[in-house]
Amino acid sequence: MFEFCTDPTALPDWQWMACYLTTGKHMAFYNAFGTVLLLLAITAPAALALGLAGATAARGRLWPVRAIGRVYISIVRGVPDIAFFLFFVIALDQGFEWLRHQALCPDWDQPIRQGSDFLVCPEAKLPLTTAPEAVHQAYGFFLAVISYAIVFGAFTANVLYGAMNTVPRAQMETAEAYGMTPRQAFWRVMFPQMWVYALPGLSNVWMILIKATPLLFLLGVSDIVYWARELGGAKVAQFSDYPHPDWRAWYFLFLLVFYLAFTAVSERIFARLTRRLSRGQATVAGEALRKGAA
Amino acid sequence: MTCGETFEAYALRAIGIGERLLPQTDFTLCQQFVLIGSGMVWNLYFAVLALSFGFFLAAAVAVARTSHNPLIRKPAEWFVFLFRGSPLFIQFFFAYYLFVLLPREGIDINLGFVEITADTRWLTRAWAGALIVLVLNTAAYSAEIFYGALNSVPKGDVEAADAYGISGWTRFRRIVWPTALRLAWPAYTNEAIFLFHATTLVFFSGFPTRGQQGDALYYANYFADKTFNPFVPYPILAGYFILGTLAIIWGFGRINRHLNRHLPQAVRQPIRFRPNYIR
Amino acid sequence: MNRLLTATAALAVLAGSALAQDTIRMGTEGAYPPYNFINDAGEIDGFERELGDEMCARAGLTCEWVTNDWDSIIPNLVSGNYDTIIAGMSITDERDEVIDFTQAYMPPDPSTYVGLAGTEIDPTTAVIAAQTGTIQAAHIAAIGGALMEFPTPDDTIAAVRNGEADAVLADSDYLAPIVEASGGELDYVAPDVMLGGGIGMGVRESDTELKATFDAVITEMKEDGTLNPMIVKWFGEDAQVWE
């Protein structure tokens, strides 16, 4: 990075530090923050959409729809995310490849399972073996997004389901009395109001999602915790120009600060949202807002 | 070894009772079910105790957060912020890091008339150290949920209490807290499940295992590592956790019904399917 | 998308062979110096990187390096996410049932007990730290010692330093540089034990052609005397080499 970095052993402390903190490995560490934020930015809306679908399904009027919604919510919520990532992602990947194999290679005569090997025709591989590494990375990232969305969608669905049931019953009755159809009553009365009840639960799910990102490494995506561990571990002079003892505590301290800052920002946004959504609601917080305005 | 013998040998392996050596070759489904099930003892131990202690701590912290006195409110806010704002594995790392720094021979506490030695060695053991971290962690998350619920209590309820002359502690205990708990319950159920799942992290990225006595994930990992087939042990693990989670949902659902018993229940109309095409 | 690249580097070999278009994905762990590790530049480095690149060049293959978590390194190979495992993996019967190994490129490496200098331990009674799921952990369990298992190798060293464990048991290749760098704080505290077999490259059982290719290259490198200097370069003068 800097010109004076060619021989780190001879440097004074501050220059050594400057060189150390700008090695390619550290750059990968800094980039990993981008990866994590990108994952969160894609996963959050996906999980919210899945959650909304799950919650409405669980409240559905037709029993098969209701069953699907409830089974999804209770089964996926039941599996710890680590266990889920340790086998589900390989299964998901094999599932995709099997489907492509059926579609693309109808003439393939060899068995797909040979002993413990899983062999599809080369055209069905996802991504293709010849694809550049970036495509492989992107595919791994994509699988991660799907997995996270499925897991956290179930928790979101549960929160939204609870919130829908908490909207004061009298309001729904009033809506019916005004001659609204169930669909109208849902979209005009329940949907706008349920968020204030859902928000504390949603913010908790979000906080837990933020902290589930260290599991990314199980999916082959190198995240900040992986790099922090990797960089913090003791290094000997033989394999690194920057030998140092076990510095993991410092790296984890840095991650702690990052996560706390991220949480603080999230909390401010959620507080604003709560304030915005409490306006005009018949709750203690809504009342406090009304009094404050008066 | 028949399945019955396997059960005798390994059912309590996770707490050090039974066969000392884990299965080495010819892994059977029965061994996997029994050993992973035996590890669940630890997951249940951590979940039940952390939730029980955490609930009361959370209630206290949530109430402290509503206080107008900054000396009470601020520490509660910082506690929630710190434990809710950082990943559990970092909390485990620093907890373990600090616990091993404590002097091995214990801390002498001089009370003036008598000197006692507080043994600190057990803090580095998962059963105590990890439990403390889990209690603090769940207390922070739950406190946030309860705090949100305290703010969502319908104002009519509070006004009605005032009109009846109920105030202070009685109003809190009879009106505000039960309503808040009712509102918080679905989210709190989620938190209980998250905590139950988080117990898998204790040995995965937190504390060392001793004598191969680990939790369910430890044994599932052991089998996946020996058989190189993740599609058997992890689904077994998932199955156990689904059962545990269903138990939590069922138990918490019962409590939820109890909390909501005074409310008008949603009247389910018999489904009348009237297709529109017959006009 | 390039920003997402973790620790991979492509090596394009412009060989005229028919195999030239074939891309072989090499799976490694990237956390086990000197075999494989991530260097300061964030790239995969180490003995196996140099060896693997040389083997690919000789076989006229394009090789691409990927890192994978150790726990799922075999399941991901059989599932086809990469084509070889070159990650300091000892050839054992259990592994051989699921995947195939090329011939060994590293002779068997003894495991050593390392503790605080000046102590001596009895492995059957002392508290021994090892990484979860390693052959060393299995060995301590088998001899009935007081085993403490840690998620990462760094934790095992830390446990010895802070006194939680009396010694750590791990491959001597991994521990030797650490003992050397500790400046006399750490030392060998019990006789070495021989646990694993030689280290070879893992391939899918159905990939017989690839196995044959790499087997031939390893034989060639052993015979023309290029493998031994490479071992000495990474593991030091005392390392075991091929006769």
Coordinates of C-alpha atoms in Angstrom, one line a residue, chain B:
Chain B
M1 CA -24.6 -53.9 20.1
T2 CA -28.4 -53.8 20.0
C3 CA -30.2 -50.6 20.2
G4 CA -31.2 -51.3 23.8
E5 CA -27.5 -51.7 24.8
T6 CA -26.6 -48.6 22.9
F7 CA -29.2 -46.7 24.8
E8 CA -27.9 -48.0 28.1
A9 CA -24.3 -47.1 27.1
Y10 CA -24.8 -43.7 25.7
A11 CA -28.2 -42.2 26.8
L12 CA -26.4 -40.1 29.5
R13 CA -23.0 -39.9 27.8
A14 CA -23.3 -36.1 27.6
I15 CA -23.1 -35.8 31.4
G16 CA -20.4 -38.4 31.7
I17 CA -22.4 -41.5 32.6
G18 CA -22.0 -44.7 30.6
E19 CA -19.5 -45.8 28.0
R20 CA -16.4 -43.7 28.0
L21 CA -15.4 -44.2 24.4
L22 CA -17.7 -42.8 21.7
P23 CA -18.6 -45.2 18.8
Q24 CA -15.6 -45.5 16.5
T25 CA -16.8 -47.6 13.5
D26 CA -20.0 -49.1 12.1
F27 CA -22.1 -46.2 13.0
T28 CA -25.8 -47.1 13.3
L29 CA -28.8 -44.8 13.2
C30 CA -29.6 -45.9 16.7
Q31 CA -26.2 -44.6 18.0
Q32 CA -26.8 -41.3 16.3
F33 CA -30.3 -40.9 17.7
V34 CA -29.2 -41.9 21.2
L35 CA -26.0 -39.8 21.4
I36 CA -27.5 -36.6 19.8
G37 CA -30.5 -37.0 22.1
S38 CA -28.1 -37.3 25.0
G39 CA -26.5 -34.0 24.0
M40 CA -29.9 -32.4 24.1
V41 CA -29.7 -32.6 27.9
W42 CA -27.2 -29.7 27.7
N43 CA -29.4 -27.7 25.3
L44 CA -32.4 -28.1 27.6
Y45 CA -30.4 -27.3 30.7
F46 CA -29.1 -24.0 29.2
A47 CA -32.5 -23.1 27.7
V48 CA -34.6 -23.8 30.8
L49 CA -32.3 -22.1 33.3
A50 CA -31.4 -19.1 31.1
L51 CA -35.1 -18.5 30.3
S52 CA -36.1 -18.8 34.0
F53 CA -33.5 -16.5 35.3
G54 CA -33.6 -14.2 32.3
F55 CA -37.4 -13.6 32.5
F56 CA -37.2 -11.9 35.9
L57 CA -34.0 -10.0 35.1
A58 CA -35.7 -8.9 31.9
A59 CA -38.8 -7.7 33.7
A60 CA -36.7 -5.7 36.1
V61 CA -34.7 -4.2 33.3
A62 CA -37.8 -3.3 31.2
V63 CA -39.4 -1.5 34.2
A64 CA -36.1 0.2 34.9
R65 CA -36.1 1.5 31.3
T66 CA -39.5 3.2 31.8
S67 CA -38.2 5.0 34.9
H68 CA -38.0 8.7 34.8
N69 CA -34.8 8.6 37.0
P70 CA -31.8 8.6 34.7
L71 CA -29.7 6.7 37.4
I72 CA -32.0 3.8 37.0
R73 CA -32.9 4.2 33.3
K74 CA -29.4 4.7 31.9
P75 CA -27.8 1.5 33.2
A76 CA -30.7 -0.5 32.0
E77 CA -30.5 1.1 28.6
W78 CA -26.7 0.4 28.4
F79 CA -27.2 -3.2 29.5
V80 CA -29.8 -3.8 26.8
F81 CA -27.7 -2.0 24.2
L82 CA -24.5 -4.0 24.9
F83 CA -26.0 -7.5 25.1
R84 CA -28.5 -7.0 22.3
G85 CA -26.0 -5.2 20.1
S86 CA -23.3 -7.8 19.9
P87 CA -23.3 -11.3 18.6
L88 CA -23.5 -14.1 21.1
F89 CA -20.3 -15.6 20.0
I90 CA -18.4 -12.4 20.8
Q91 CA -20.0 -12.4 24.2
F92 CA -18.9 -16.0 24.7
F93 CA -15.4 -15.2 23.6
F94 CA -14.9 -12.2 25.9
A95 CA -16.7 -14.0 28.8
Y96 CA -14.3 -17.0 28.5
Y97 CA -11.4 -14.6 28.0
L98 CA -12.2 -12.9 31.2
F99 CA -13.0 -16.0 33.2
V100 CA -9.7 -17.6 32.5
L101 CA -7.9 -14.5 33.7
L102 CA -9.4 -14.8 37.1
P103 CA -6.9 -16.2 39.6
R104 CA -7.0 -20.0 39.7
E105 CA -6.7 -20.2 43.4
G106 CA -9.8 -18.1 43.9
I107 CA -10.4 -14.6 45.2
D108 CA -10.0 -13.8 48.8
I109 CA -12.8 -11.6 50.0
N110 CA -12.1 -9.9 53.3
L111 CA -15.4 -9.2 55.1
G112 CA -13.6 -7.7 58.1
F113 CA -14.5 -10.4 60.6
V114 CA -14.0 -13.4 58.4
E115 CA -12.1 -14.0 55.2
I116 CA -13.8 -16.2 52.6
T117 CA -12.3 -17.6 49.4
A118 CA -14.6 -17.3 46.4
D119 CA -13.8 -20.2 44.0
T120 CA -13.7 -18.9 40.5
R121 CA -12.6 -21.9 38.7
W122 CA -16.1 -23.1 37.8
L123 CA -16.7 -20.0 35.8
T124 CA -14.5 -21.3 33.0
R125 CA -16.8 -24.4 32.8
A126 CA -19.6 -24.2 30.3
W127 CA -22.3 -25.2 32.8
A128 CA -21.7 -22.0 34.7
G129 CA -19.9 -19.5 32.5
A130 CA -22.0 -20.1 29.4
L131 CA -25.1 -20.0 31.4
I132 CA -24.3 -16.6 32.8
V133 CA -23.7 -15.3 29.3
L134 CA -27.0 -16.8 28.1
V135 CA -29.0 -15.3 31.0
L136 CA -27.6 -11.9 30.3
N137 CA -28.2 -12.2 26.6
T138 CA -31.8 -13.4 26.8
A139 CA -32.5 -10.8 29.5
A140 CA -31.4 -8.0 27.2
Y141 CA -33.5 -9.2 24.3
S142 CA -36.6 -9.9 26.4
A143 CA -36.3 -6.6 28.2
E144 CA -36.5 -4.9 24.9
I145 CA -39.7 -6.8 24.0
F146 CA -41.2 -6.1 27.4
Y147 CA -40.3 -2.5 27.2
G148 CA -42.0 -2.2 23.8
A149 CA -45.0 -3.9 25.2
L150 CA -45.2 -1.6 28.2
N151 CA -45.5 1.3 25.8
S152 CA -48.2 -0.4 23.8
V153 CA -50.6 -0.9 26.7
P154 CA -53.9 0.6 25.6
K155 CA -54.4 3.9 27.3
G156 CA -58.0 3.1 28.1
D157 CA -56.8 0.3 30.4
V158 CA -54.7 2.7 32.4
E159 CA -57.4 5.3 32.5
A160 CA -59.9 2.7 33.7
A161 CA -57.5 1.7 36.4
D162 CA -57.2 5.3 37.5
A163 CA -61.0 5.7 37.5
Y164 CA -61.2 2.8 39.9
G165 CA -58.7 4.3 42.2
I166 CA -56.0 1.7 41.4
S167 CA -52.6 3.2 41.3
G168 CA -48.9 2.6 41.9
W169 CA -47.7 -0.9 42.4
T170 CA -51.2 -2.4 42.3
R171 CA -51.9 -0.7 39.0
F172 CA -48.7 -2.1 37.6
R173 CA -49.2 -5.6 38.9
R174 CA -52.9 -6.0 38.2
I175 CA -53.3 -3.9 35.0
V176 CA -50.2 -2.7 33.2
W177 CA -47.9 -5.8 33.5
P178 CA -50.5 -8.4 32.6
T179 CA -51.5 -6.5 29.5
A180 CA -47.9 -5.8 28.5
L181 CA -47.1 -9.5 29.0
R182 CA -50.1 -10.4 26.8
L183 CA -48.9 -8.0 24.1
A184 CA -45.3 -9.2 24.4
W185 CA -46.0 -12.9 24.4
P186 CA -45.8 -13.7 20.7
A187 CA -42.4 -11.9 20.4
Y188 CA -41.3 -13.4 23.7
T189 CA -42.1 -16.9 22.4
N190 CA -39.8 -16.1 19.4
E191 CA -37.1 -15.0 21.8
A192 CA -37.4 -18.3 23.8
I193 CA -37.0 -20.2 20.6
F194 CA -34.0 -18.2 19.6
L195 CA -32.4 -18.8 22.9
F196 CA -33.1 -22.5 22.7
H197 CA -31.4 -22.5 19.3
A198 CA -28.5 -20.3 20.6
T199 CA -27.6 -23.0 23.1
T200 CA -26.0 -24.8 20.2
L201 CA -23.3 -22.1 20.1
V202 CA -22.0 -22.8 23.6
F203 CA -19.6 -25.5 22.4
F204 CA -19.6 -24.6 18.7
S205 CA -17.8 -21.3 19.2
G206 CA -17.7 -20.6 22.9
F207 CA -16.5 -22.9 25.6
P208 CA -14.3 -26.0 25.4
T209 CA -15.8 -29.5 25.9
R210 CA -14.3 -31.7 28.4
G211 CA -14.1 -35.5 28.1
Q212 CA -16.3 -35.4 25.0
Q213 CA -19.3 -34.3 26.9
G214 CA -21.0 -31.9 24.6
D215 CA -24.4 -30.7 23.4
A216 CA -26.5 -32.2 20.6
L217 CA -24.6 -30.2 17.9
Y218 CA -21.3 -31.5 19.3
Y219 CA -22.4 -35.1 18.8
A220 CA -24.1 -34.4 15.4
N221 CA -20.8 -32.8 14.3
Y222 CA -18.9 -35.8 15.6
F223 CA -21.0 -38.2 13.5
A224 CA -21.0 -36.0 10.4
D225 CA -17.2 -35.8 10.8
K226 CA -16.8 -39.6 11.1
T227 CA -19.4 -40.7 8.5
F228 CA -18.8 -37.7 6.1
N229 CA -22.5 -37.7 5.6
P230 CA -24.2 -34.5 6.8
F231 CA -27.6 -35.7 5.7
V232 CA -28.2 -38.1 8.6
P233 CA -27.0 -36.5 11.9
Y234 CA -28.0 -32.9 11.2
P235 CA -31.6 -33.8 10.2
I236 CA -31.7 -35.9 13.4
L237 CA -30.5 -32.8 15.3
A238 CA -33.1 -30.7 13.5
G239 CA -35.8 -33.2 14.4
Y240 CA -34.9 -33.0 18.1
F241 CA -35.0 -29.2 18.0
I242 CA -38.3 -29.2 16.1
L243 CA -39.8 -31.3 18.9
G244 CA -38.3 -29.0 21.5
T245 CA -39.5 -25.9 19.7
L246 CA -43.0 -27.4 19.3
A247 CA -43.0 -28.0 23.0
I248 CA -42.0 -24.4 23.6
I249 CA -44.7 -23.2 21.2
W250 CA -47.3 -25.4 22.9
G251 CA -46.3 -24.4 26.4
F252 CA -46.1 -20.7 25.5
G253 CA -49.3 -21.0 23.6
R254 CA -51.1 -22.4 26.7
I255 CA -49.8 -19.4 28.7
N256 CA -50.9 -17.1 25.8
R257 CA -54.4 -18.5 25.9
H258 CA -54.4 -18.0 29.7
L259 CA -53.2 -14.4 29.3
N260 CA -55.9 -13.7 26.6
R261 CA -58.7 -15.7 28.2
H262 CA -60.8 -12.6 29.1
L263 CA -60.8 -11.3 25.5
P264 CA -63.6 -11.9 23.0
Q265 CA -62.3 -14.7 20.8
A266 CA -62.4 -14.3 17.1
V267 CA -65.6 -15.9 15.9
R268 CA -64.7 -18.3 13.2
Q269 CA -67.4 -18.2 10.6
P270 CA -68.1 -21.5 8.9
I271 CA -66.4 -21.2 5.5
R272 CA -69.0 -20.4 3.0
F273 CA -67.5 -20.8 -0.4
R274 CA -69.8 -19.1 -2.9
P275 CA -68.2 -19.1 -6.3
N276 CA -69.0 -16.1 -8.4
Y277 CA -69.6 -17.8 -11.6
I278 CA -73.2 -18.8 -10.9
R279 CA -75.0 -15.6 -11.4

